[in-house]
Coordinates of C-alpha atoms (C1' of nucleotides) and ligand atoms in Angstrom, one line a residue:
Chain A
M1 CA 40.2 -33.7 40.0
V2 CA 37.7 -36.4 40.7
N3 CA 37.6 -37.2 44.4
Q4 CA 38.7 -40.8 44.1
A5 CA 38.7 -43.3 46.9
S6 CA 38.6 -40.4 49.3
E7 CA 36.2 -42.2 51.7
S8 CA 37.8 -45.6 51.4
T9 CA 38.9 -45.8 55.0
Q10 CA 36.2 -45.4 57.5
E11 CA 36.7 -44.7 61.1
S12 CA 35.1 -47.1 63.5
P13 CA 32.4 -45.6 65.7
S14 CA 33.4 -45.3 69.3
D15 CA 30.6 -47.5 70.5
M16 CA 31.6 -50.4 68.2
P17 CA 32.7 -53.4 70.2
A18 CA 35.7 -55.4 69.1
E19 CA 33.5 -58.5 68.8
I20 CA 30.0 -59.9 69.3
S21 CA 29.5 -63.6 70.2
G22 CA 33.1 -64.2 69.2
L23 CA 32.7 -62.6 65.8
R24 CA 35.3 -60.0 65.0
M25 CA 33.4 -56.8 64.4
T26 CA 34.0 -54.6 61.4
R27 CA 32.4 -51.4 60.4
Q28 CA 30.0 -53.1 58.0
R29 CA 29.0 -55.9 60.4
W30 CA 28.4 -53.4 63.1
E31 CA 26.2 -51.1 61.1
V32 CA 24.2 -54.1 59.8
Y33 CA 23.8 -55.4 63.3
R34 CA 22.9 -52.0 64.8
L35 CA 20.3 -51.5 62.1
L36 CA 18.6 -54.8 62.9
L37 CA 18.5 -53.9 66.6
E38 CA 17.0 -50.5 65.9
Q39 CA 14.5 -51.5 63.2
R40 CA 13.0 -54.7 64.4
D41 CA 10.6 -55.2 61.5
H42 CA 12.4 -58.3 60.2
P43 CA 13.9 -56.7 57.1
T44 CA 15.2 -58.7 54.1
A45 CA 18.8 -58.6 53.0
N46 CA 17.8 -56.2 50.4
D47 CA 16.0 -54.0 52.9
V48 CA 19.1 -54.0 55.1
F49 CA 21.2 -53.1 52.0
M50 CA 19.0 -50.1 51.1
R51 CA 18.8 -48.9 54.7
V52 CA 22.4 -49.2 55.6
K53 CA 23.5 -47.2 52.7
D54 CA 22.7 -44.1 54.7
R55 CA 25.7 -44.9 56.9
L56 CA 27.9 -46.8 54.5
P57 CA 27.2 -45.5 51.0
N58 CA 29.8 -47.8 49.4
I59 CA 28.6 -51.1 51.0
S60 CA 27.8 -53.9 48.5
L61 CA 24.8 -56.3 48.6
A62 CA 27.3 -59.2 48.7
T63 CA 28.8 -57.7 51.9
V64 CA 25.3 -57.4 53.4
Y65 CA 24.8 -61.1 52.7
N66 CA 28.2 -61.8 54.2
C67 CA 27.6 -59.8 57.3
L68 CA 24.2 -61.3 57.9
E69 CA 25.5 -64.8 57.4
A70 CA 28.4 -64.2 59.8
L71 CA 26.0 -62.8 62.4
V72 CA 23.6 -65.7 62.0
Q73 CA 26.4 -68.3 62.3
H74 CA 27.7 -66.7 65.4
G75 CA 24.3 -66.6 66.9
A76 CA 24.0 -62.9 67.1
I77 CA 20.8 -62.7 65.0
R78 CA 18.3 -65.2 63.5
Q79 CA 17.3 -65.9 60.0
V80 CA 13.6 -66.2 59.4
N81 CA 11.9 -67.8 56.4
F82 CA 8.3 -67.4 55.3
E83 CA 7.4 -69.9 52.6
R84 CA 9.7 -69.2 49.7
E85 CA 10.0 -65.5 50.3
S86 CA 13.3 -63.7 50.8
S87 CA 14.9 -64.5 54.1
R88 CA 14.3 -62.0 56.9
F89 CA 16.5 -61.2 59.9
C90 CA 15.7 -60.8 63.5
P91 CA 17.8 -59.8 66.5
N92 CA 15.5 -61.3 69.1
L93 CA 17.4 -64.3 70.5
E94 CA 14.7 -65.4 72.9
E95 CA 12.8 -68.5 71.8
H96 CA 10.0 -67.2 69.7
G97 CA 7.9 -67.7 66.6
H98 CA 6.7 -65.3 63.9
F99 CA 3.2 -64.2 63.1
H100 CA 2.6 -62.7 59.6
D101 CA -0.4 -60.4 59.6
K102 CA -2.0 -60.7 56.2
R103 CA -3.8 -57.4 56.7
S104 CA -0.9 -55.2 57.3
G105 CA 1.9 -57.4 55.9
T106 CA 3.8 -56.9 59.2
I107 CA 5.6 -59.6 61.0
H108 CA 5.4 -60.0 64.8
D109 CA 7.4 -62.0 67.3
V110 CA 5.3 -64.5 69.2
T111 CA 6.3 -66.1 72.5
F112 CA 5.0 -69.1 74.4
K113 CA 2.9 -68.7 77.4
P114 CA 4.9 -68.8 80.6
G115 CA 6.0 -72.3 81.5
V116 CA 5.2 -73.9 78.2
Q117 CA 7.9 -75.9 76.4
L118 CA 7.1 -76.8 72.8
A119 CA 8.7 -80.2 73.2
D120 CA 6.2 -80.9 75.9
V121 CA 3.2 -80.6 73.7
L122 CA 4.6 -82.6 70.7
E123 CA 4.4 -86.3 70.1
L124 CA 8.1 -87.2 69.9
P125 CA 9.9 -90.4 70.6
P126 CA 11.5 -90.2 74.0
G127 CA 15.1 -89.3 73.8
T128 CA 14.7 -87.1 70.8
L129 CA 17.2 -84.2 70.7
I130 CA 15.8 -81.0 69.4
T131 CA 18.4 -78.4 68.4
D132 CA 16.2 -76.0 66.5
I133 CA 12.6 -75.0 66.3
E134 CA 10.8 -72.8 63.9
I135 CA 7.2 -71.7 64.2
T136 CA 5.4 -69.6 61.7
L137 CA 1.9 -68.4 61.7
R138 CA -0.2 -66.6 59.2
G139 CA -3.5 -64.8 59.9
E140 CA -5.1 -61.6 60.9
L141 CA -4.5 -59.6 64.0
P142 CA -7.7 -58.2 65.6
T143 CA -8.6 -54.7 64.4
A144 CA -8.6 -51.9 67.0
H145 CA -12.3 -51.1 66.6
S146 CA -13.9 -54.5 67.2
Chain B
M1 CA 10.1 -97.7 11.5
V2 CA 10.8 -95.7 14.6
N3 CA 7.8 -95.9 16.9
Q4 CA 7.0 -92.3 16.8
A5 CA 4.6 -90.6 19.1
S6 CA 3.0 -93.9 19.7
E7 CA 2.4 -93.2 23.3
S8 CA 1.1 -89.7 22.9
T9 CA -2.4 -90.5 24.1
Q10 CA -2.4 -92.2 27.5
E11 CA -5.3 -94.0 28.8
S12 CA -6.5 -93.1 32.2
P13 CA -6.1 -95.7 34.9
S14 CA -9.4 -97.2 36.0
D15 CA -8.8 -96.1 39.6
M16 CA -8.3 -92.4 38.6
P17 CA -11.1 -90.3 40.0
A18 CA -12.6 -87.5 37.9
E19 CA -11.5 -84.9 40.4
I20 CA -9.9 -84.4 43.8
S21 CA -11.0 -81.6 46.1
G22 CA -12.6 -79.9 43.1
L23 CA -9.5 -80.2 41.0
R24 CA -10.1 -81.9 37.6
M25 CA -7.9 -84.9 37.5
T26 CA -5.5 -85.6 34.6
R27 CA -3.2 -88.5 34.1
Q28 CA -0.2 -86.4 35.2
R29 CA -1.9 -84.9 38.3
W30 CA -3.0 -88.4 39.3
E31 CA 0.3 -90.0 39.0
V32 CA 2.0 -87.2 40.9
Y33 CA -0.6 -87.4 43.6
R34 CA -0.5 -91.2 43.8
L35 CA 3.2 -91.1 44.1
L36 CA 3.1 -88.7 47.1
L37 CA 0.6 -91.0 48.8
E38 CA 2.7 -94.1 48.3
Q39 CA 6.1 -92.6 49.1
R40 CA 5.6 -90.4 52.1
D41 CA 9.2 -89.2 52.5
H42 CA 8.5 -85.6 51.5
P43 CA 10.1 -85.6 48.1
T44 CA 11.1 -82.4 46.3
A45 CA 9.6 -81.4 42.9
N46 CA 12.7 -82.9 41.3
D47 CA 12.4 -86.1 43.3
V48 CA 8.8 -86.4 42.1
F49 CA 9.9 -85.7 38.6
M50 CA 12.5 -88.4 38.6
R51 CA 10.3 -91.0 40.3
V52 CA 7.2 -90.3 38.2
K53 CA 9.1 -90.9 35.0
D54 CA 8.6 -94.6 35.5
R55 CA 5.0 -94.2 34.7
L56 CA 5.0 -91.1 32.5
P57 CA 8.3 -91.1 30.6
N58 CA 7.4 -87.9 28.7
I59 CA 6.4 -85.8 31.6
S60 CA 8.3 -82.5 32.0
L61 CA 9.6 -80.9 35.2
A62 CA 7.4 -77.9 34.5
T63 CA 4.4 -80.1 34.5
V64 CA 5.4 -81.6 37.8
Y65 CA 5.6 -78.1 39.2
N66 CA 2.2 -77.3 37.7
C67 CA 0.6 -80.5 39.1
L68 CA 2.1 -79.9 42.6
E69 CA 0.9 -76.3 42.6
A70 CA -2.6 -77.3 41.5
L71 CA -2.7 -80.0 44.2
V72 CA -1.5 -77.6 46.8
Q73 CA -3.9 -74.8 45.9
H74 CA -6.8 -77.2 46.0
G75 CA -5.7 -78.5 49.4
A76 CA -5.0 -82.0 48.3
I77 CA -1.4 -81.9 49.5
R78 CA 0.9 -79.6 51.5
Q79 CA 4.0 -77.7 50.6
V80 CA 6.8 -77.9 53.2
N81 CA 9.8 -75.7 53.4
F82 CA 13.0 -76.2 55.3
E83 CA 15.1 -73.1 55.5
R84 CA 16.0 -72.2 52.0
E85 CA 16.0 -75.7 50.6
S86 CA 13.8 -76.9 47.7
S87 CA 10.2 -77.2 48.7
R88 CA 9.0 -80.6 49.7
F89 CA 5.5 -82.1 49.4
C90 CA 3.4 -84.0 51.9
P91 CA 0.0 -85.7 51.4
N92 CA -0.8 -85.7 55.2
L93 CA -3.6 -83.2 55.7
E94 CA -3.8 -83.6 59.4
E95 CA -2.4 -80.7 61.4
H96 CA 1.2 -81.6 61.9
G97 CA 4.8 -80.3 61.9
H98 CA 8.0 -81.7 60.5
F99 CA 11.1 -83.0 62.2
H100 CA 14.3 -83.1 60.2
D101 CA 16.6 -85.8 61.6
K102 CA 20.2 -84.6 61.0
R103 CA 21.6 -88.0 61.4
S104 CA 19.7 -89.7 58.7
G105 CA 18.5 -86.7 56.7
T106 CA 14.9 -88.0 56.9
I107 CA 11.9 -85.9 57.6
H108 CA 9.1 -87.1 59.9
D109 CA 5.6 -85.9 60.6
V110 CA 5.1 -84.7 64.1
T111 CA 1.7 -84.3 65.7
F112 CA 0.6 -82.5 68.9
K113 CA -0.2 -84.5 72.0
P114 CA -4.0 -85.2 72.2
G115 CA -6.0 -82.2 73.3
V116 CA -3.3 -79.6 72.7
Q117 CA -4.1 -76.6 70.5
L118 CA -1.1 -74.6 69.4
A119 CA -3.1 -71.3 69.8
D120 CA -3.5 -72.2 73.5
V121 CA 0.2 -72.2 74.3
L122 CA 1.1 -69.1 72.4
E123 CA 1.0 -65.5 73.6
L124 CA -1.3 -63.9 71.1
P125 CA -3.7 -60.9 71.3
P126 CA -7.2 -62.1 72.0
G127 CA -9.2 -62.2 68.7
T128 CA -6.2 -63.1 66.6
L129 CA -7.3 -65.2 63.6
I130 CA -4.8 -67.9 62.7
T131 CA -5.2 -69.3 59.2
D132 CA -2.0 -71.2 58.8
I133 CA 0.6 -72.8 61.1
E134 CA 4.0 -74.1 60.2
I135 CA 6.2 -76.0 62.7
T136 CA 9.7 -77.2 61.8
L137 CA 12.1 -79.0 64.1
R138 CA 15.7 -80.0 63.5
G139 CA 17.6 -82.4 65.7
E140 CA 18.5 -86.1 66.2
L141 CA 16.1 -89.0 66.8
P142 CA 17.3 -91.4 69.4
T143 CA 19.4 -94.3 68.2
A144 CA 18.0 -97.8 68.5
H145 CA 20.8 -99.0 70.8
S146 CA 20.7 -96.4 73.6
Chain C
dA1 C1' -18.5 -87.0 13.4
dG2 C1' -17.1 -82.2 13.2
dC3 C1' -16.5 -77.6 15.3
dT4 C1' -15.6 -74.5 19.3
dT5 C1' -13.5 -73.3 23.3
dG6 C1' -11.1 -73.7 27.4
dT7 C1' -7.5 -76.4 29.7
dT8 C1' -3.2 -78.8 30.0
dC9 C1' 1.2 -80.1 28.6
dA10 C1' 6.1 -79.7 27.1
dA11 C1' 10.2 -77.3 26.1
dG12 C1' 12.8 -73.8 26.8
dA13 C1' 13.5 -68.9 28.3
dA14 C1' 13.3 -65.8 32.0
dT15 C1' 13.4 -64.5 36.9
dA16 C1' 15.1 -63.6 41.4
dA17 C1' 17.4 -64.7 45.6
dT18 C1' 21.5 -66.1 46.9
dT19 C1' 26.2 -67.7 46.4
dC20 C1' 30.6 -67.7 44.3
dC21 C1' 34.8 -65.6 42.4
dA22 C1' 38.9 -62.8 41.7
dA23 C1' 40.9 -58.6 42.7
dT24 C1' 41.5 -55.1 46.1
dT25 C1' 41.5 -53.3 50.6
dT26 C1' 41.7 -53.6 55.5
dT27 C1' 43.1 -55.6 59.7
dC28 C1' 46.2 -57.8 62.8
dA29 C1' 50.4 -59.5 64.5
dT30 C1' 55.1 -59.3 64.2
Chain D
dA1 C1' 56.6 -50.8 58.4
dT2 C1' 55.9 -55.7 56.5
dG3 C1' 53.6 -59.8 55.5
dA4 C1' 49.8 -62.9 56.3
dA5 C1' 45.0 -63.5 57.0
dA6 C1' 40.4 -61.9 56.7
dA7 C1' 37.0 -58.8 54.8
dT8 C1' 34.9 -56.2 51.1
dT9 C1' 33.5 -55.3 46.5
dG10 C1' 31.4 -55.7 41.9
dG11 C1' 30.2 -58.8 38.8
dA12 C1' 29.4 -63.4 37.2
dA13 C1' 27.3 -67.8 38.2
dT14 C1' 23.9 -70.8 40.3
dT15 C1' 19.5 -72.8 41.1
dA16 C1' 14.8 -73.3 42.3
dT17 C1' 10.9 -71.7 40.4
dT18 C1' 7.9 -69.3 37.2
dC19 C1' 6.7 -67.7 32.7
dT20 C1' 5.8 -68.1 27.8
dT21 C1' 4.3 -70.1 23.6
dG22 C1' 2.5 -73.4 20.6
dA23 C1' 0.8 -78.1 20.3
dA24 C1' -2.2 -81.6 22.2
dC25 C1' -6.2 -82.6 24.6
dA26 C1' -11.0 -82.6 26.7
dA27 C1' -15.7 -81.2 26.9
dG28 C1' -19.9 -79.4 25.2
dC29 C1' -22.7 -78.6 21.2
dT30 C1' -24.8 -79.3 16.5
Ligands
LIG1 MN1 10.8 -55.4 52.2
LIG2 MN1 16.0 -85.3 47.2
LIG3 ZN1 11.7 -62.4 65.4
LIG4 ZN1 4.2 -84.0 56.5

DNA sequence: AGCTTGTTCAAGAATAATTCCAATTTTCAT
DNA sequence: ATGAAAATTGGAATTATTCTTGAACAAGCT
C-alpha cells in the first residue's frame, strides 16, 4: 500500500553531461553543480542541501558533502572559508578573492585590477612557487544614497 | 605528605605588565602571550597548551583558548586560519599574509612590497570600507641548492 | 584584616561542522 | 543479464571549539 522506493531510480536530465573536468557526472553531482552555477551567493553545504531538495527530495547531507568535495577536487568549483565559519562554495574559476559585506552579510567576488599579479606585489624569495592563493576581505560596501 | 595544592598561588613574574592593549594581564595570559612572541611559528591552541605546560603545569586547554581569545579580541595577537585546519596564532601585528610551504609544512609571514596597498590593486566599488584583510598562499619555497 | 563583588580558572559537558562507516543502490563494462 | 566498481544513504563518530559551573582569585572598601 505504501508507495515504497517508487522514486528510487531517477532519470538523468537531457542536459546533463557525462562528465565535468574528468569527474563522472551523476544526477546528484549535476544538480549540486547546476545549483551553484545558478545561485552564485556562495552557499554553505547545508544551504545547498536544503535548496537541492526541491529537485532531489531523497538526497542526503553526506551526499551533498561528497558531491561538493568531488567537484572541488576536480577543479569544477572552489571552496571558500571565512574565519571558522562553515565552508562556502563558488563556481567562479577565475582568480578572485571574496569580500564579505558586514552590513548585508553578502559575499562578493573581487578581482584584481587588469594587469596586476598578486605575486608581483608581495615580498617573496625569488623562485617561490605559488600554487594557491586565498584573499578574504571584510568591510562595508558603500550605500546607494551617499 | 603529598605536596598538595602547594603551587596553587603563582607569583607574577617581575616582567609581567599590568595590562596589554587594555587587557588586564594574568599569569596565564602573560605566559601564553610570551610564548607566542618567542616561538613565532604560528602554533595552534593545542600547540600552545602543550608548550606552556612547562611554565604552568596546571593550565587547562580551556584556559589557553580563553587567553588566546582575549588576546585576539584586544588586538594583541592575530588568529590565522588555513582552510579548515585548527586556528593558528601570530603576534605579528604588521599587515601581512601567510605562506604555507608544502615541503616543510612551515608557515611564513609575507609582507607587501614597499608602497603597495592591497586596496589599490583590487577592483572594488569606490567608497568601499575595508576593515580586515586575510591573505593566504600555499606553495613551495625555493630549495637552497637550486 | 575582613567583606564584597567582579573576574578568571579548571574540568568536563555540549556543540556543530565535517568525516567516516556499513549497507544498499546505481552504473559501467563485459 | 552478470559481476565489479563507484556512488549514495542514514546514522555514528570525530574534532576543534565553546559553554557551564563552581572554586579560586583580585581589587576596592571599611
Ligand atoms: Mn546560509
Ligand atoms: Mn601543531
Ligand atoms: Zn567566489
Ligand atoms: Zn603571521
